[in-house]
Coordinates of C-alpha atoms in Angstrom, one line a residue:
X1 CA 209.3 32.4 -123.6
X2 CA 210.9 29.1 -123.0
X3 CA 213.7 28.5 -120.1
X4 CA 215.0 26.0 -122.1
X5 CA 217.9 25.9 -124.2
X6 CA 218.7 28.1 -126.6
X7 CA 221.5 26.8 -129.4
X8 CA 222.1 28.5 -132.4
X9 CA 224.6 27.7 -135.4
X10 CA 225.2 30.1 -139.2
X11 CA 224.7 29.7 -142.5
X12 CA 226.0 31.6 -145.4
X13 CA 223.6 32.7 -148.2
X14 CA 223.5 34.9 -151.2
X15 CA 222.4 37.8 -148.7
X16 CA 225.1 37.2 -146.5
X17 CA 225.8 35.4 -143.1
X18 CA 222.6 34.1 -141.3
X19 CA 222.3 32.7 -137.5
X20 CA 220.0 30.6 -136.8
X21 CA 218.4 30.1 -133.3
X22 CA 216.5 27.5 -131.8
X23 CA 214.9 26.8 -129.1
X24 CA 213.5 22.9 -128.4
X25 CA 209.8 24.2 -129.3
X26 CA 211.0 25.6 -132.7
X27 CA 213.2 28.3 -134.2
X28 CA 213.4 31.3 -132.6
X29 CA 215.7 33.8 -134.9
X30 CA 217.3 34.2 -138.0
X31 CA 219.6 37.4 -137.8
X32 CA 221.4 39.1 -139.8
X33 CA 225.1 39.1 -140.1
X34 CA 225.6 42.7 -139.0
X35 CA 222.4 42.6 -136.7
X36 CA 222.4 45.1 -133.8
X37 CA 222.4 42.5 -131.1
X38 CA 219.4 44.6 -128.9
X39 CA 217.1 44.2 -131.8
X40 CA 216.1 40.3 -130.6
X41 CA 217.2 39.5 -127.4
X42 CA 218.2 36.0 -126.8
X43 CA 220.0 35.2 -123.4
X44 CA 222.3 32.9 -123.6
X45 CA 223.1 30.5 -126.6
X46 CA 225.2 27.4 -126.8
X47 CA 226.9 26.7 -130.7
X48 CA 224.9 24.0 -131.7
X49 CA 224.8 23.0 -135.7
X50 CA 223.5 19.5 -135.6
X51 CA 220.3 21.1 -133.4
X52 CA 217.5 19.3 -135.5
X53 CA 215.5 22.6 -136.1
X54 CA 218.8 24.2 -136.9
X55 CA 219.8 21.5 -139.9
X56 CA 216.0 21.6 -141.0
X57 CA 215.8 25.6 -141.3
X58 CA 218.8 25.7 -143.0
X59 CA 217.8 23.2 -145.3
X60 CA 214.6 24.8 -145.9
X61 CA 216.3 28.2 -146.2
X62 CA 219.0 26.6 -148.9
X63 CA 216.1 25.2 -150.9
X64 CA 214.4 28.8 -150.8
X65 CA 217.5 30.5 -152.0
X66 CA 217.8 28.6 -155.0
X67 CA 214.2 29.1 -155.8
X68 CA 213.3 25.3 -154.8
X69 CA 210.8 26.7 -152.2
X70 CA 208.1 29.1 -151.7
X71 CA 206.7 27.7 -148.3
X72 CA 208.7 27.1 -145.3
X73 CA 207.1 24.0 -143.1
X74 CA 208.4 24.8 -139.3
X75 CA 207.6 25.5 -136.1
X76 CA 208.4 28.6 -134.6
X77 CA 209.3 29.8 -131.0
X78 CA 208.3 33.6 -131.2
X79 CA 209.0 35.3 -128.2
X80 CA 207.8 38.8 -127.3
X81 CA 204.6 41.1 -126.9
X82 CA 201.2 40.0 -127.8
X83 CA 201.1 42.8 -130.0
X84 CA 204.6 41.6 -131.5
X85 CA 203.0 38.0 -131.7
X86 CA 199.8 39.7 -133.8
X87 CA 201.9 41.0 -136.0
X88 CA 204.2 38.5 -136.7
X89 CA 201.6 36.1 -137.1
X90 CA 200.2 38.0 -139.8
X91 CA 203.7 38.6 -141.8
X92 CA 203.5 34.8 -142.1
X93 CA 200.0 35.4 -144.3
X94 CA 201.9 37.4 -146.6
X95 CA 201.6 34.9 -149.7
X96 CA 205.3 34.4 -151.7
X97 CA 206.2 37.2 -154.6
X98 CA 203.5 39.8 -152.8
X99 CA 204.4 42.7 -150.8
X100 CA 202.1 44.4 -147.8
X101 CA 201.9 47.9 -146.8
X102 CA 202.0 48.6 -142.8
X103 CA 199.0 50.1 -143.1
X104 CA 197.2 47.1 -144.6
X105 CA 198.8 45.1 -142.0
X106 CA 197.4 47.3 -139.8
X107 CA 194.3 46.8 -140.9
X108 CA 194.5 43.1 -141.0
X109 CA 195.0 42.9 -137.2
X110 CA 191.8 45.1 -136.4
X111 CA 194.2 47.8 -135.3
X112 CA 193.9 50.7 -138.2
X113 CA 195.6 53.4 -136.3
X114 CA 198.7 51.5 -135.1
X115 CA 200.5 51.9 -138.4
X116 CA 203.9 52.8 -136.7
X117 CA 203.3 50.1 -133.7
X118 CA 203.2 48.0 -137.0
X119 CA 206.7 49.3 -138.3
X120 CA 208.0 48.8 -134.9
X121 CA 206.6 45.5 -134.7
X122 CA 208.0 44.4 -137.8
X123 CA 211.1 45.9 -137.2
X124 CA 211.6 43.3 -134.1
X125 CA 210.5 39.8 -136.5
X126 CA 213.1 37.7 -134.8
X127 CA 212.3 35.4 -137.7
X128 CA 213.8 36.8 -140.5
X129 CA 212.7 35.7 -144.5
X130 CA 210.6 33.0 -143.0
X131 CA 208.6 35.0 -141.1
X132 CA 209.0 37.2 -144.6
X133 CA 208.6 40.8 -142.9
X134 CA 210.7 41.7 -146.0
X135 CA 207.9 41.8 -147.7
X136 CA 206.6 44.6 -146.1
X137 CA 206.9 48.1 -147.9
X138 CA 205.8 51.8 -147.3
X139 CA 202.0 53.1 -148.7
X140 CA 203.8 54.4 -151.7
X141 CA 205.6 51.2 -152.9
X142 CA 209.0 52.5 -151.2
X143 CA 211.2 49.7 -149.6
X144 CA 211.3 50.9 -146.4
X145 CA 214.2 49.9 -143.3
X146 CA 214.8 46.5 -142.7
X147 CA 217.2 44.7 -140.0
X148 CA 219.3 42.8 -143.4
X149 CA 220.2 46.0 -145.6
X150 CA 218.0 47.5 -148.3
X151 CA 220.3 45.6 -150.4
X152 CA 219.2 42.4 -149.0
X153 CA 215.3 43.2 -149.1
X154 CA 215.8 44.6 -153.0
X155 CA 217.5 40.7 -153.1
X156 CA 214.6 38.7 -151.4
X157 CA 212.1 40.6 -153.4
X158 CA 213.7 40.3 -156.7
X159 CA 214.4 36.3 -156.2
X160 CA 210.7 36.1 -155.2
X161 CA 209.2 38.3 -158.0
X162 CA 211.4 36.0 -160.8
X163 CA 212.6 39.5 -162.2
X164 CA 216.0 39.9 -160.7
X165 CA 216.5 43.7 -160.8
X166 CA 213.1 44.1 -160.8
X167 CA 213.8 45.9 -157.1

């Protein structure tokens, strides 16, 4: 993790109100509106819209929400375990429109009994939609908890699928 500054600015969207954090490196969050503030600890942050990462991720993030984009193109500033890192790593795999199962992520990082470490793992992505752990559902197709709302992962899933309603 990186001593450096941390600045951070938000963004409304069609799932609500977004922060986004950067470090110099790269972005380090996007969190929810409502987002329990343990879930992605951040030390101190100084309001900083013009932040270049900050007016490039939101740009990027615009273009997604209008469907203009299925890839996001930055760099990222993850900070926590290297079992967190693993995981994360792999949610940004997770092709646009397709959906994962924990235990196939599971899998995917050689670890095939660390199905809940998965969940919990996933449950900590500081990098919300572009690292797109919303598209990470239970072995039986259920949307399962995520940091946004249900609401918000039955949105993100829909826009990606071109069926709105379809979740």
């Amino acid at each position: 993790m990186s001593n450096g500054a941390v600045s951070f600015t938000w963004i409304d969207s069609p799932v609500g109100g977004l922060k986004l954090v950067a470090r110099d490196e790269g972005l380090a969050a996007i969190l929810w509106e409502n987002d329990n503030p343990r879930r992605v600890p951040l030390g101190d942050q100084t309001e900083q819209p013009d932040h270049p990462v900050l007016v490039e991720a939101a740009r990027q993030l615009g273009d997604y929400f209008q469907g203009r984009r299925r890839r996001f193109d930055m760099t990222y500033s993850f900070a926590g375990t290297a079992f967190q890192q693993r995981v994360w790593q792999v949610l940004l795999t997770i092709p646009y429109g397709e959906t994962r199962s924990y235990g196939e992520l599971a899998r995917q990082i050689g670890a095939p009994a660390a199905v809940r470490a998965v969940g919990a793992a996933n449950g900590r992505n500081p990098i919300s939609i572009m690292a797109p752990c919303h598209r990470v559902i239970g072995g039986n197709g259920s949307l399962t908890g995520f940091a946004g709302g249900l609401e918000a992962k039955r949105w993100l899933l829909a826009l990606e699928s071109g069926t709105p309603g379809l979740f």
